[in-house]
Tab-separated table of C-alpha atoms in Angstrom:
chain	number	residue	atom	x	y	z
K	19	UNK	CA	-2.890	-15.136	14.198
K	20	UNK	CA	-3.097	-11.666	12.265
K	21	UNK	CA	-1.709	-10.631	9.104
K	22	UNK	CA	-1.150	-7.171	8.051
K	23	UNK	CA	-2.145	-4.825	5.970
K	24	UNK	CA	0.062	-2.510	4.596
K	25	UNK	CA	-1.261	0.857	2.472
K	26	UNK	CA	0.871	2.277	0.491
K	27	UNK	CA	0.540	5.146	-1.373
K	28	UNK	CA	2.620	6.526	-4.383
K	29	UNK	CA	2.973	9.774	-6.968
K	30	UNK	CA	0.386	9.205	-10.049
K	31	UNK	CA	-1.966	6.972	-10.966
K	32	UNK	CA	-0.799	3.419	-11.529
K	33	UNK	CA	-1.068	1.661	-15.403
K	34	UNK	CA	-2.923	-1.191	-15.580
K	35	UNK	CA	0.156	-3.243	-16.811
K	36	UNK	CA	1.741	-2.098	-13.348
K	37	UNK	CA	-1.424	-3.560	-11.731
K	38	UNK	CA	-0.910	-7.064	-13.715
K	39	UNK	CA	2.325	-6.976	-12.301
K	40	UNK	CA	1.618	-6.279	-8.315
K	41	UNK	CA	-0.908	-8.639	-8.365
K	42	UNK	CA	1.079	-11.381	-9.657
K	43	UNK	CA	4.381	-10.570	-7.775
K	44	UNK	CA	2.209	-9.708	-4.228
K	45	UNK	CA	-1.282	-11.252	-4.652
K	46	UNK	CA	-4.390	-9.383	-5.379
K	47	UNK	CA	-3.713	-5.532	-3.894
K	48	UNK	CA	-6.337	-2.855	-4.189
K	49	UNK	CA	-6.101	0.758	-4.790
K	50	UNK	CA	-7.679	3.906	-4.799
K	51	UNK	CA	-7.062	6.644	-7.102
K	52	UNK	CA	-6.988	10.946	-6.036
K	53	UNK	CA	-5.965	13.069	-8.445
K	54	UNK	CA	-2.418	13.016	-7.962
K	55	UNK	CA	-1.998	10.018	-5.841
K	56	UNK	CA	-2.541	5.857	-5.589
K	57	UNK	CA	-3.130	4.057	-2.382
K	58	UNK	CA	-2.610	0.958	-2.537
K	59	UNK	CA	-3.666	-1.875	0.059
K	60	UNK	CA	-1.775	-5.349	-0.478
K	61	UNK	CA	-2.026	-8.021	2.818
K	62	UNK	CA	1.890	-9.711	3.334
K	63	UNK	CA	2.523	-12.095	5.643
K	64	UNK	CA	5.867	-10.964	7.527
K	65	UNK	CA	8.035	-7.743	7.098
K	66	UNK	CA	10.115	-9.194	4.548
K	67	UNK	CA	7.261	-9.606	1.754
K	68	UNK	CA	6.638	-5.834	3.143
K	69	UNK	CA	10.247	-4.858	1.875
K	70	UNK	CA	9.421	-7.015	-1.287
K	71	UNK	CA	6.624	-5.213	-2.469
K	72	UNK	CA	8.736	-1.632	-1.415
K	73	UNK	CA	11.011	-2.814	-3.560
K	74	UNK	CA	9.059	-3.974	-6.500
K	75	UNK	CA	7.586	-0.368	-6.134
K	76	UNK	CA	11.228	0.907	-6.213
K	77	UNK	CA	12.187	-1.489	-9.615
K	78	UNK	CA	8.978	-0.103	-11.189
K	79	UNK	CA	10.201	3.868	-10.840
K	80	UNK	CA	7.118	4.322	-8.639
K	81	UNK	CA	7.473	7.254	-6.046
K	82	UNK	CA	6.356	6.321	-1.980
K	83	UNK	CA	5.216	9.072	-0.360
K	84	UNK	CA	3.356	7.718	2.506
K	85	UNK	CA	2.970	4.332	4.104
K	86	UNK	CA	0.630	3.108	6.417
K	87	UNK	CA	0.020	-0.249	8.543
K	88	UNK	CA	-3.509	-1.555	9.732
K	89	UNK	CA	-4.700	-5.017	11.206
K	90	UNK	CA	-6.889	-7.733	9.265
K	91	UNK	CA	-8.847	-8.211	12.630
K	92	UNK	CA	-11.577	-11.606	12.284
K	93	UNK	CA	-14.550	-9.747	11.526
K	94	UNK	CA	-12.986	-8.898	8.307
K	95	UNK	CA	-12.468	-4.781	9.391
K	96	UNK	CA	-9.107	-3.305	9.356
K	97	UNK	CA	-8.633	-0.620	12.171
K	98	UNK	CA	-5.676	1.216	12.680
K	99	UNK	CA	-3.319	0.475	14.866
K	100	UNK	CA	-0.244	2.714	13.944
K	101	UNK	CA	0.251	5.599	11.793
K	102	UNK	CA	3.804	5.367	10.044
K	103	UNK	CA	2.695	8.414	8.583
K	104	UNK	CA	0.181	11.101	8.098
K	105	UNK	CA	-2.904	9.500	6.132
K	106	UNK	CA	-3.315	9.738	2.313
K	107	UNK	CA	-3.401	13.511	1.165
K	108	UNK	CA	-2.913	14.574	-2.005
K	109	UNK	CA	0.927	15.154	-2.816
K	110	UNK	CA	2.438	17.970	-5.059
K	111	UNK	CA	4.875	17.071	-7.593
K	112	UNK	CA	7.564	19.640	-9.371
């Protein structure tokens, strides 16, 4: 059975307390931070869990600027299968 991994790009950097809350609510998340955005990678069992993750990010006051879905293959490598937006890129906030 294929599970899905989602990458969510948000504006700004996440504080340690926000990371802890995400880990507690969603499970282990992985982040990559560039100067003005953070890329969150999380595994979800289904689409309702993805909606829950997005609701949580909204409740935390975080601005989502991109979402990508990647397949989690049996070999442990992740392969992009559908880009819901262009790949991660810096976003300038006003």
